[in-house]
Tab-separated table of C-alpha atoms and ligand atoms in Angstrom:
chain	number	residue	atom	x	y	z
Y	195	MET	CA	-17.303	-8.638	-4.630
Y	196	ASP	CA	-14.324	-7.921	-6.900
Y	197	THR	CA	-11.478	-8.903	-4.621
Y	198	PRO	CA	-10.927	-12.682	-4.543
Y	199	PHE	CA	-11.953	-14.057	-1.180
Y	200	SER	CA	-8.487	-15.550	-0.567
Y	201	THR	CA	-7.008	-12.064	-0.905
Y	202	LEU	CA	-9.687	-10.539	1.251
Y	203	ILE	CA	-9.183	-12.944	4.144
Y	204	ARG	CA	-5.381	-12.677	3.972
Y	205	THR	CA	-5.437	-8.891	3.887
Y	206	ALA	CA	-8.029	-8.621	6.638
Y	207	SER	CA	-6.006	-10.802	9.009
Y	208	HIS	CA	-2.607	-9.354	8.140
Y	209	GLU	CA	-2.342	-7.119	11.180
Y	210	GLN	CA	-3.258	-9.908	13.553
Y	211	HIS	CA	-0.839	-12.210	11.812
Y	212	THR	CA	1.968	-9.805	12.603
Y	213	GLU	CA	0.774	-9.626	16.184
Y	214	ALA	CA	0.810	-13.428	16.583
Y	215	GLU	CA	4.132	-13.721	14.827
Y	216	THR	CA	5.766	-11.152	17.059
Y	217	SER	CA	4.343	-12.336	20.386
Y	218	SER	CA	7.029	-12.600	23.037
Y	219	PHE	CA	6.550	-16.372	23.367
Y	220	MET	CA	7.014	-16.893	19.608
Y	221	GLY	CA	9.939	-14.495	19.613
Y	222	ASP	CA	11.632	-16.383	22.435
Y	223	LEU	CA	10.889	-19.720	20.788
Y	224	LEU	CA	12.208	-18.661	17.397
Y	225	GLY	CA	15.093	-16.841	19.044
Y	226	GLY	CA	16.265	-20.124	20.538
Y	227	ARG	CA	15.895	-18.743	24.054
Y	228	LEU	CA	13.494	-21.342	25.430
Y	229	ALA	CA	14.093	-24.885	26.636
Y	230	VAL	CA	12.479	-27.792	24.858
Y	231	ASP	CA	9.897	-27.988	27.659
Y	232	ALA	CA	8.305	-24.778	26.360
Y	233	TYR	CA	8.153	-26.202	22.859
Y	234	ALA	CA	6.543	-29.369	24.242
Y	235	ARG	CA	3.983	-27.324	26.167
Y	236	TYR	CA	3.125	-25.453	22.970
Y	237	THR	CA	2.825	-28.752	21.086
Y	238	GLU	CA	0.384	-29.981	23.736
Y	239	GLN	CA	-1.809	-26.947	23.112
Y	240	LEU	CA	-1.782	-27.635	19.395
Y	241	TRP	CA	-2.935	-31.182	20.081
Y	242	PHE	CA	-6.107	-29.934	21.785
Y	243	VAL	CA	-6.841	-27.541	18.947
Y	244	TYR	CA	-6.272	-30.089	16.167
Y	245	ARG	CA	-8.338	-32.684	17.931
Y	246	ALA	CA	-11.246	-30.249	17.820
Y	247	LEU	CA	-10.557	-29.374	14.182
Y	248	GLU	CA	-10.256	-32.955	13.042
Y	249	GLU	CA	-12.909	-34.608	15.186
Y	250	GLY	CA	-15.254	-32.018	13.732
Y	251	ALA	CA	-14.086	-32.694	10.183
Y	252	GLU	CA	-15.669	-36.109	9.738
Y	253	ALA	CA	-19.236	-34.871	9.973
Y	254	LEU	CA	-18.492	-32.005	7.576
Y	255	ARG	CA	-17.230	-34.045	4.639
Y	256	GLU	CA	-20.496	-33.713	2.751
Y	257	ASP	CA	-21.236	-30.184	3.850
Y	258	PRO	CA	-21.700	-27.806	0.876
Y	259	VAL	CA	-19.587	-25.068	2.470
Y	260	ALA	CA	-16.929	-26.796	4.591
Y	261	GLY	CA	-16.889	-30.163	2.770
Y	262	PRO	CA	-14.442	-29.213	-0.013
Y	263	PHE	CA	-11.900	-28.105	2.592
Y	264	ILE	CA	-11.785	-31.434	4.406
Y	265	GLN	CA	-8.712	-33.186	3.062
Y	266	ALA	CA	-7.111	-36.093	4.889
Y	267	GLU	CA	-3.582	-35.108	3.840
Y	268	LEU	CA	-3.866	-32.079	6.093
Y	269	PHE	CA	-4.760	-33.990	9.256
Y	270	ARG	CA	-2.239	-33.345	12.018
Y	271	THR	CA	-3.518	-35.184	15.094
Y	272	ALA	CA	-1.534	-38.385	14.475
Y	273	ALA	CA	1.665	-36.407	13.814
Y	274	LEU	CA	1.143	-34.382	16.995
Y	275	GLU	CA	0.698	-37.602	18.964
Y	276	GLN	CA	3.987	-38.936	17.610
Y	277	ASP	CA	5.706	-35.673	18.499
Y	278	LEU	CA	4.275	-35.704	22.000
Y	279	ALA	CA	5.367	-39.305	22.571
Y	280	HIS	CA	8.855	-38.198	21.588
Y	281	LEU	CA	8.789	-35.020	23.656
Y	282	ARG	CA	7.027	-36.262	26.752
Y	283	GLY	CA	7.399	-40.044	26.651
Y	284	ALA	CA	5.002	-42.890	25.956
Y	285	ASP	CA	2.640	-41.888	28.784
Y	286	TRP	CA	2.335	-38.283	27.578
Y	287	ARG	CA	-1.451	-38.415	27.720
Y	288	ALA	CA	-1.372	-38.573	31.514
Y	289	GLY	CA	0.422	-35.219	31.698
Y	290	VAL	CA	-1.198	-32.997	29.073
Y	291	SER	CA	-3.453	-30.153	30.055
Y	292	PRO	CA	-4.938	-27.333	28.043
Y	293	LEU	CA	-4.380	-23.721	29.037
Y	294	PRO	CA	-7.622	-21.778	29.581
Y	295	ALA	CA	-7.087	-19.988	26.244
Y	296	THR	CA	-6.683	-23.357	24.552
Y	297	VAL	CA	-9.936	-24.608	26.087
Y	298	ALA	CA	-11.758	-21.557	24.748
Y	299	TYR	CA	-10.151	-21.952	21.307
Y	300	ALA	CA	-10.919	-25.677	20.998
Y	301	GLU	CA	-14.476	-25.131	22.222
Y	302	ARG	CA	-15.079	-22.468	19.594
Y	303	VAL	CA	-13.694	-24.706	16.842
Y	304	ALA	CA	-15.939	-27.561	17.981
Y	305	GLU	CA	-18.916	-25.219	18.139
Y	306	CYS	CA	-18.320	-24.027	14.571
Y	307	ALA	CA	-17.873	-27.611	13.354
Y	308	ARG	CA	-21.202	-28.468	14.936
Y	309	ASP	CA	-23.312	-25.409	14.183
Y	310	TRP	CA	-21.679	-23.188	11.584
Y	311	PRO	CA	-19.626	-24.851	8.828
Y	312	ALA	CA	-18.604	-21.498	7.292
Y	313	GLY	CA	-17.085	-20.516	10.622
Y	314	TYR	CA	-15.249	-23.822	10.634
Y	315	VAL	CA	-13.690	-22.800	7.294
Y	316	ALA	CA	-12.233	-19.720	9.001
Y	317	HIS	CA	-10.532	-21.902	11.598
Y	318	HIS	CA	-9.418	-24.384	8.974
Y	319	TYR	CA	-7.787	-21.637	6.931
Y	320	THR	CA	-6.124	-19.966	9.911
Y	321	ARG	CA	-4.437	-23.127	11.090
Y	322	TYR	CA	-3.633	-25.220	8.044
Y	323	LEU	CA	-2.518	-22.463	5.700
Y	324	GLY	CA	-0.395	-21.079	8.507
Y	325	ASP	CA	1.171	-24.472	9.175
Y	326	LEU	CA	1.993	-24.845	5.512
Y	327	SER	CA	3.588	-21.378	5.529
Y	328	GLY	CA	5.219	-20.012	8.674
Y	329	GLY	CA	5.086	-23.471	10.236
Y	330	GLN	CA	8.085	-24.364	8.114
Y	331	ILE	CA	10.089	-21.569	9.720
Y	332	ILE	CA	9.174	-22.878	13.172
Y	333	ARG	CA	10.182	-26.420	12.168
Y	334	ASP	CA	13.559	-25.305	10.917
Y	335	LYS	CA	14.222	-23.382	14.096
Y	336	ALA	CA	13.048	-26.232	16.341
Y	337	GLU	CA	15.267	-28.728	14.555
Y	338	ARG	CA	18.285	-26.527	15.045
Y	339	THR	CA	17.539	-25.405	18.588
Y	340	TRP	CA	16.666	-28.737	20.143
Y	341	GLY	CA	18.406	-31.106	17.776
Y	342	PHE	CA	15.413	-32.967	16.355
Y	343	THR	CA	16.143	-35.107	13.352
Y	344	ARG	CA	15.247	-33.141	10.245
Y	345	LYS	CA	11.543	-33.697	9.605
Y	346	GLY	CA	11.598	-36.406	12.290
Y	347	ASP	CA	10.070	-37.057	15.709
Y	348	GLY	CA	9.354	-33.815	17.525
Y	349	VAL	CA	8.559	-31.832	14.368
Y	350	ARG	CA	6.290	-34.219	12.490
Y	351	PHE	CA	3.445	-31.791	13.023
Y	352	TYR	CA	5.122	-29.461	10.508
Y	353	VAL	CA	5.787	-32.160	7.937
Y	354	PHE	CA	2.941	-32.737	5.515
Y	355	GLU	CA	4.173	-36.004	4.119
Y	356	GLU	CA	1.282	-36.455	1.734
Y	357	ILE	CA	1.626	-32.971	0.275
Y	358	GLY	CA	4.457	-33.045	-2.216
Y	359	ASN	CA	4.334	-29.413	-3.228
Y	360	PRO	CA	3.077	-27.060	-0.494
Y	361	ALA	CA	3.157	-24.021	-2.787
Y	362	ALA	CA	0.910	-25.770	-5.305
Y	363	PHE	CA	-1.319	-27.014	-2.504
Y	364	LYS	CA	-1.699	-23.477	-1.167
Y	365	ARG	CA	-2.608	-22.214	-4.634
Y	366	THR	CA	-5.337	-24.832	-4.929
Y	367	TYR	CA	-6.476	-24.029	-1.409
Y	368	ARG	CA	-6.813	-20.351	-2.308
Y	369	GLU	CA	-8.957	-21.378	-5.280
Y	370	LEU	CA	-11.178	-23.285	-2.872
Y	371	LEU	CA	-11.462	-20.147	-0.759
Y	372	ASP	CA	-12.280	-18.044	-3.812
Y	373	GLY	CA	-15.080	-20.426	-4.685
Y	374	VAL	CA	-16.460	-20.832	-1.158
Y	375	ASN	CA	-20.169	-21.436	-1.202
Y	376	ALA	CA	-21.169	-18.288	0.699
Y	377	ASP	CA	-22.678	-14.903	-0.128
Y	378	ASP	CA	-20.907	-11.624	0.584
Y	379	LEU	CA	-22.405	-11.221	4.023
Y	380	GLU	CA	-21.430	-14.740	5.022
Y	381	LYS	CA	-17.932	-14.156	3.619
Y	382	GLN	CA	-17.628	-11.144	5.875
Y	383	ARG	CA	-18.635	-13.279	8.809
Y	384	ILE	CA	-15.946	-15.812	7.843
Y	385	VAL	CA	-13.375	-13.005	7.818
Y	386	ASP	CA	-14.537	-11.932	11.270
Y	387	GLU	CA	-14.235	-15.496	12.529
Y	388	CYS	CA	-10.741	-15.681	11.068
Y	389	LYS	CA	-9.787	-12.637	13.102
Y	390	ARG	CA	-11.229	-14.380	16.112
Y	391	ALA	CA	-9.127	-17.451	15.304
Y	392	PHE	CA	-6.006	-15.294	15.271
Y	393	ALA	CA	-7.032	-13.753	18.582
Y	394	PHE	CA	-7.359	-17.248	20.092
Y	395	ASN	CA	-3.850	-18.064	18.911
Y	396	SER	CA	-2.476	-14.867	20.399
Y	397	ALA	CA	-4.217	-15.621	23.685
Y	398	VAL	CA	-2.592	-19.064	23.781
Y	399	PHE	CA	0.800	-17.465	23.111
Y	400	HIS	CA	0.156	-14.929	25.821
Y	401	GLN	CA	-0.582	-17.646	28.372
Y	402	LEU	CA	2.400	-19.694	27.241
Y	403	GLY	CA	4.469	-16.550	27.692
Y	404	GLY	CA	3.170	-16.383	31.248
Y	405	GLU	CA	4.381	-19.924	31.918
Y	406	PHE	CA	7.744	-19.314	30.267
Y	407	PRO	CA	8.450	-15.669	31.025
Y	408	LEU	CA	11.781	-15.099	29.403
Y	409	SER	CA	11.333	-11.931	27.381
Y	410	ALA	CA	12.277	-8.836	29.321
O	765	HEM	C1	6.414	-16.916	14.328
O	765	HEM	C2	5.366	-17.401	13.822
O	765	HEM	C3	4.962	-17.251	12.395
O	765	HEM	C4	5.712	-17.029	11.282
O	765	HEM	C5	7.209	-16.879	11.187
O	765	HEM	C6	4.796	-16.976	10.158
O	765	HEM	C7	5.165	-16.759	8.871
O	765	HEM	C8	4.336	-16.781	7.780
O	765	HEM	C9	4.736	-16.539	6.396
O	765	HEM	C10	6.150	-16.256	5.948
O	765	HEM	C11	3.637	-16.632	5.650
O	765	HEM	C12	3.533	-16.360	4.150
O	765	HEM	C13	3.588	-17.585	3.326
O	765	HEM	C14	3.174	-17.358	1.897
O	765	HEM	O1	3.224	-16.233	1.394
O	765	HEM	O2	2.757	-18.317	1.284
O	765	HEM	C15	2.544	-16.955	6.525
O	765	HEM	C16	1.261	-17.144	6.128
O	765	HEM	C17	0.224	-17.473	6.977
O	765	HEM	N1	0.277	-17.586	8.358
O	765	HEM	FE1	1.888	-17.329	9.476
O	765	HEM	N2	3.530	-17.172	10.618
O	765	HEM	C18	3.597	-17.329	11.977
O	765	HEM	C19	2.571	-17.519	12.842
O	765	HEM	C20	1.276	-17.723	12.452
O	765	HEM	C21	0.180	-17.987	13.355
O	765	HEM	C22	0.264	-18.087	14.869
O	765	HEM	C23	-0.913	-18.141	12.577
O	765	HEM	C24	-2.321	-18.440	13.018
O	765	HEM	C25	-2.604	-19.472	13.721
O	765	HEM	C26	-0.518	-17.986	11.198
O	765	HEM	C27	-1.344	-18.080	10.107
O	765	HEM	C28	-0.971	-17.878	8.802
O	765	HEM	C29	-1.872	-17.979	7.684
O	765	HEM	C30	-3.344	-18.291	7.748
O	765	HEM	C31	-1.117	-17.728	6.539
O	765	HEM	C32	-1.610	-17.750	5.101
O	765	HEM	C33	-1.919	-16.358	4.595
O	765	HEM	C34	-2.460	-16.464	3.182
O	765	HEM	O3	-1.664	-16.559	2.280
O	765	HEM	O4	-3.683	-16.442	3.024
O	765	HEM	N3	0.807	-17.731	11.162
O	765	HEM	N4	2.981	-17.041	7.828
């Protein structure tokens, strides 16, 4: 395959990226039209997804395909828990619930972590590279809309404190993708799973949009 895998996966998911980015929930959130409760509800959903991603990570550290991708500086669960304590209060755990789309998403991530490490890579890429990219736009908007301290409680999820240079990190990450230990057929299956990961994200946005129906 001539095209580097990092280019292939980015190009293949481009259309769905645009779809997720322009969902009405995201549009309302980034447009500053939603109350902080909607942002908190979204953060709750992320917590379920990252728990699945990161609980699955431990067992994959030595895996020949997924192992190189497991890097502690990416882990987001602790940051999400701090954000939720800030957004919902110390007893936030009593009130969180996953949307049906979130349940399906987290279950698929857990299933890949358990049974198909290459599929796990697709989910890893879709979330973490996105957080390191567009996530920064969301953070900036959230800080301004709801008055969170810059890079403080409420937006810690978006702050990768142990990653000094996100652009350099992303370059290295793309090299990891290019060298992924998979043949062409398996790479195609990873791309397909990445598209599925985007579809899960869009489904979560769609259901969040149903709970916070602002867009006309
Ligand atoms: C409003 C929401 C979003 C905005 C504004 C946004 C914006 C961006 C931008 C500007 C980049 C390019 C960064 C670069 O060139 O290095 C990017 C990359 C990326 N985004 Fe998003 N994004 C959003 C939502 C999402 C969602 C929901 C996902 C999936 C969960 C996602 C996944 C990704 C991925 C995987 C990349 C890396 C592409 C690559 O270089 O391989 N994004 N995003």
